Amino acid sequence: MELANRLFFRLYQCANMLHKTGSRAVEHLGLTTQQWAVLGALSRPEAEGGMSVGDLARYLMVSRQSLSGLISRMERDGHIASAPDGRDRRSRLVTMTDSGRKVWTHDAIPRIHDYYEGALADFSMGDLSHTLHYLLKLLDNMQGLDTEAGQEDTP
């Protein structure tokens, strides 16, 4: 358990440093790491027509409540728009605006790539591949725990 404790503490530290140093990489653009994640999610080809708030929350693995305030701020800043989903009027569809796409493509991506280069300095392709493999394995186990906890909460 000591090794597990050290591993999870390092993950905690990495998450905090990602937020701190990642925010620094894009803060002059008026973005946070959370906004970076939303724009990244919406920039994917499969999200071209937009994403429902629920789908976006599931993809980012955040609560709808925490995403709600973020979406409001990003709409205010002109990066995204949300409107009722034509297929389900109860659902809202979130899309990247032209302005948001310009900020993402021309301003944020080059800075993010520079950030990646610095953060991943001295990582070989094998290191990257193995790290990704183990993080996906850990994430899968954590999702299983989350599913189990959700089933326990259901009467």
Short mmCIF file of C-alpha atoms in Angstrom, two decimals:
data_model
loop_
_atom_site.label_atom_id
_atom_site.label_comp_id
_atom_site.label_asym_id
_atom_site.label_seq_id
_atom_site.Cartn_x
_atom_site.Cartn_y
_atom_site.Cartn_z
CA MET A 1 0.00 0.00 0.00
CA GLU A 2 2.94 2.33 0.52
CA LEU A 3 3.78 2.16 -3.20
CA ALA A 4 0.12 2.76 -4.11
CA ASN A 5 0.04 5.77 -1.78
CA ARG A 6 3.15 7.21 -3.42
CA LEU A 7 1.70 6.63 -6.91
CA PHE A 8 -1.61 8.34 -6.15
CA PHE A 9 0.12 11.21 -4.38
CA ARG A 10 2.30 11.76 -7.48
CA LEU A 11 -0.82 11.69 -9.67
CA TYR A 12 -2.36 14.30 -7.38
CA GLN A 13 0.76 16.45 -7.68
CA CYS A 14 0.82 16.03 -11.47
CA ALA A 15 -2.84 17.08 -11.72
CA ASN A 16 -2.12 20.19 -9.65
CA MET A 17 0.97 21.04 -11.69
CA LEU A 18 -0.93 20.47 -14.94
CA HIS A 19 -3.53 22.96 -13.78
CA LYS A 20 -0.90 25.48 -12.62
CA THR A 21 1.59 25.27 -15.49
CA GLY A 22 -0.99 24.48 -18.17
CA SER A 23 -2.99 27.54 -17.16
CA ARG A 24 0.15 29.63 -17.46
CA ALA A 25 0.59 28.42 -21.04
CA VAL A 26 -2.84 29.75 -22.12
CA GLU A 27 -3.78 32.39 -19.53
CA HIS A 28 -2.75 35.33 -21.74
CA LEU A 29 -5.42 34.08 -24.17
CA GLY A 30 -7.98 34.35 -21.36
CA LEU A 31 -8.22 30.56 -21.09
CA THR A 32 -7.93 28.09 -18.22
CA THR A 33 -7.01 24.42 -18.42
CA GLN A 34 -10.72 23.60 -18.03
CA GLN A 35 -11.59 25.82 -21.01
CA TRP A 36 -8.69 24.27 -22.91
CA ALA A 37 -10.26 20.85 -22.29
CA VAL A 38 -13.71 22.01 -23.49
CA LEU A 39 -12.31 23.56 -26.66
CA GLY A 40 -10.22 20.45 -27.27
CA ALA A 41 -13.28 18.22 -26.87
CA LEU A 42 -15.36 20.37 -29.21
CA SER A 43 -12.57 20.55 -31.82
CA ARG A 44 -12.64 16.80 -32.46
CA PRO A 45 -14.16 15.71 -35.80
CA GLU A 46 -16.81 13.63 -34.02
CA ALA A 47 -17.99 16.79 -32.20
CA GLU A 48 -18.28 18.84 -35.39
CA GLY A 49 -22.05 19.22 -34.97
CA GLY A 50 -21.67 20.01 -31.28
CA MET A 51 -22.12 17.97 -28.13
CA SER A 52 -24.89 17.83 -25.59
CA VAL A 53 -23.97 19.14 -22.15
CA GLY A 54 -24.37 15.62 -20.76
CA ASP A 55 -22.12 14.07 -23.41
CA LEU A 56 -19.51 16.79 -22.87
CA ALA A 57 -19.59 16.24 -19.10
CA ARG A 58 -19.19 12.47 -19.56
CA TYR A 59 -16.35 12.93 -22.06
CA LEU A 60 -14.49 15.29 -19.72
CA MET A 61 -15.47 13.20 -16.67
CA VAL A 62 -16.83 16.18 -14.75
CA SER A 63 -20.23 16.85 -13.24
CA ARG A 64 -22.86 18.69 -15.22
CA GLN A 65 -22.95 21.23 -12.39
CA SER A 66 -19.27 22.11 -12.64
CA LEU A 67 -19.52 22.22 -16.43
CA SER A 68 -22.53 24.55 -16.32
CA GLY A 69 -20.62 27.53 -14.92
CA LEU A 70 -17.72 26.90 -17.27
CA ILE A 71 -20.04 26.86 -20.28
CA SER A 72 -21.63 30.13 -19.16
CA ARG A 73 -18.24 31.85 -18.87
CA MET A 74 -17.10 30.51 -22.25
CA GLU A 75 -20.33 31.67 -23.88
CA ARG A 76 -19.83 35.11 -22.33
CA ASP A 77 -16.30 35.19 -23.79
CA GLY A 78 -17.61 34.16 -27.22
CA HIS A 79 -15.72 30.86 -27.46
CA ILE A 80 -18.75 28.58 -27.50
CA ALA A 81 -22.50 28.74 -28.01
CA SER A 82 -25.26 26.57 -26.65
CA ALA A 83 -28.75 26.16 -27.98
CA PRO A 84 -31.60 23.69 -27.60
CA ASP A 85 -30.85 20.42 -29.37
CA GLY A 86 -33.15 20.06 -32.38
CA ARG A 87 -33.57 16.34 -31.66
CA ASP A 88 -34.28 16.72 -27.94
CA ARG A 89 -35.53 20.13 -26.80
CA ARG A 90 -34.71 19.28 -23.16
CA SER A 91 -31.03 18.95 -24.06
CA ARG A 92 -28.65 21.78 -24.94
CA LEU A 93 -26.11 21.42 -27.74
CA VAL A 94 -22.71 23.08 -27.20
CA THR A 95 -20.71 24.17 -30.25
CA MET A 96 -17.50 26.10 -30.78
CA THR A 97 -18.03 29.54 -32.31
CA ASP A 98 -15.93 30.85 -35.20
CA SER A 99 -14.17 33.08 -32.69
CA GLY A 100 -13.54 30.11 -30.38
CA ARG A 101 -12.23 28.04 -33.28
CA LYS A 102 -9.83 30.84 -34.23
CA VAL A 103 -8.55 31.15 -30.65
CA TRP A 104 -8.20 27.37 -30.44
CA THR A 105 -6.54 26.81 -33.82
CA HIS A 106 -4.34 29.88 -34.22
CA ASP A 107 -3.57 30.89 -30.65
CA ALA A 108 -4.01 28.02 -28.19
CA ILE A 109 -2.75 24.97 -30.10
CA PRO A 110 0.77 26.36 -30.74
CA ARG A 111 1.12 27.27 -27.05
CA ILE A 112 -0.25 23.90 -25.95
CA HIS A 113 2.19 22.08 -28.22
CA ASP A 114 5.06 24.11 -26.72
CA TYR A 115 3.76 23.17 -23.27
CA TYR A 116 3.67 19.49 -24.21
CA GLU A 117 7.26 19.67 -25.49
CA GLY A 118 8.46 21.12 -22.20
CA ALA A 119 6.41 18.83 -19.98
CA LEU A 120 7.41 15.72 -21.94
CA ALA A 121 11.08 16.60 -22.39
CA ASP A 122 13.28 13.51 -22.14
CA PHE A 123 10.33 11.13 -22.71
CA SER A 124 11.00 8.62 -25.46
CA MET A 125 8.22 7.34 -27.71
CA GLY A 126 8.29 4.15 -25.63
CA ASP A 127 7.95 6.17 -22.41
CA LEU A 128 4.96 8.01 -23.85
CA SER A 129 3.34 4.82 -25.09
CA HIS A 130 3.81 2.99 -21.77
CA THR A 131 2.63 5.97 -19.72
CA LEU A 132 -0.50 6.29 -21.84
CA HIS A 133 -1.14 2.55 -21.57
CA TYR A 134 -0.92 2.55 -17.77
CA LEU A 135 -2.95 5.73 -17.36
CA LEU A 136 -5.72 4.25 -19.53
CA LYS A 137 -5.61 1.05 -17.48
CA LEU A 138 -5.86 3.07 -14.24
CA LEU A 139 -8.68 5.19 -15.67
CA ASP A 140 -10.59 2.08 -16.69
CA ASN A 141 -10.31 0.68 -13.15
CA MET A 142 -11.41 3.99 -11.66
CA GLN A 143 -14.41 4.11 -14.00
CA GLY A 144 -15.32 0.64 -12.79
CA LEU A 145 -15.21 1.89 -9.19
CA ASP A 146 -17.36 4.87 -10.16
CA THR A 147 -19.91 2.59 -11.83
CA GLU A 148 -20.00 0.33 -8.78
CA ALA A 149 -20.50 3.32 -6.48
CA GLY A 150 -23.34 4.59 -8.66
CA GLN A 151 -25.05 1.20 -8.48
CA GLU A 152 -24.74 1.18 -4.70
CA ASP A 153 -26.43 4.58 -4.54
CA THR A 154 -29.41 3.26 -6.53
CA PRO A 155 -32.15 1.76 -4.34
#
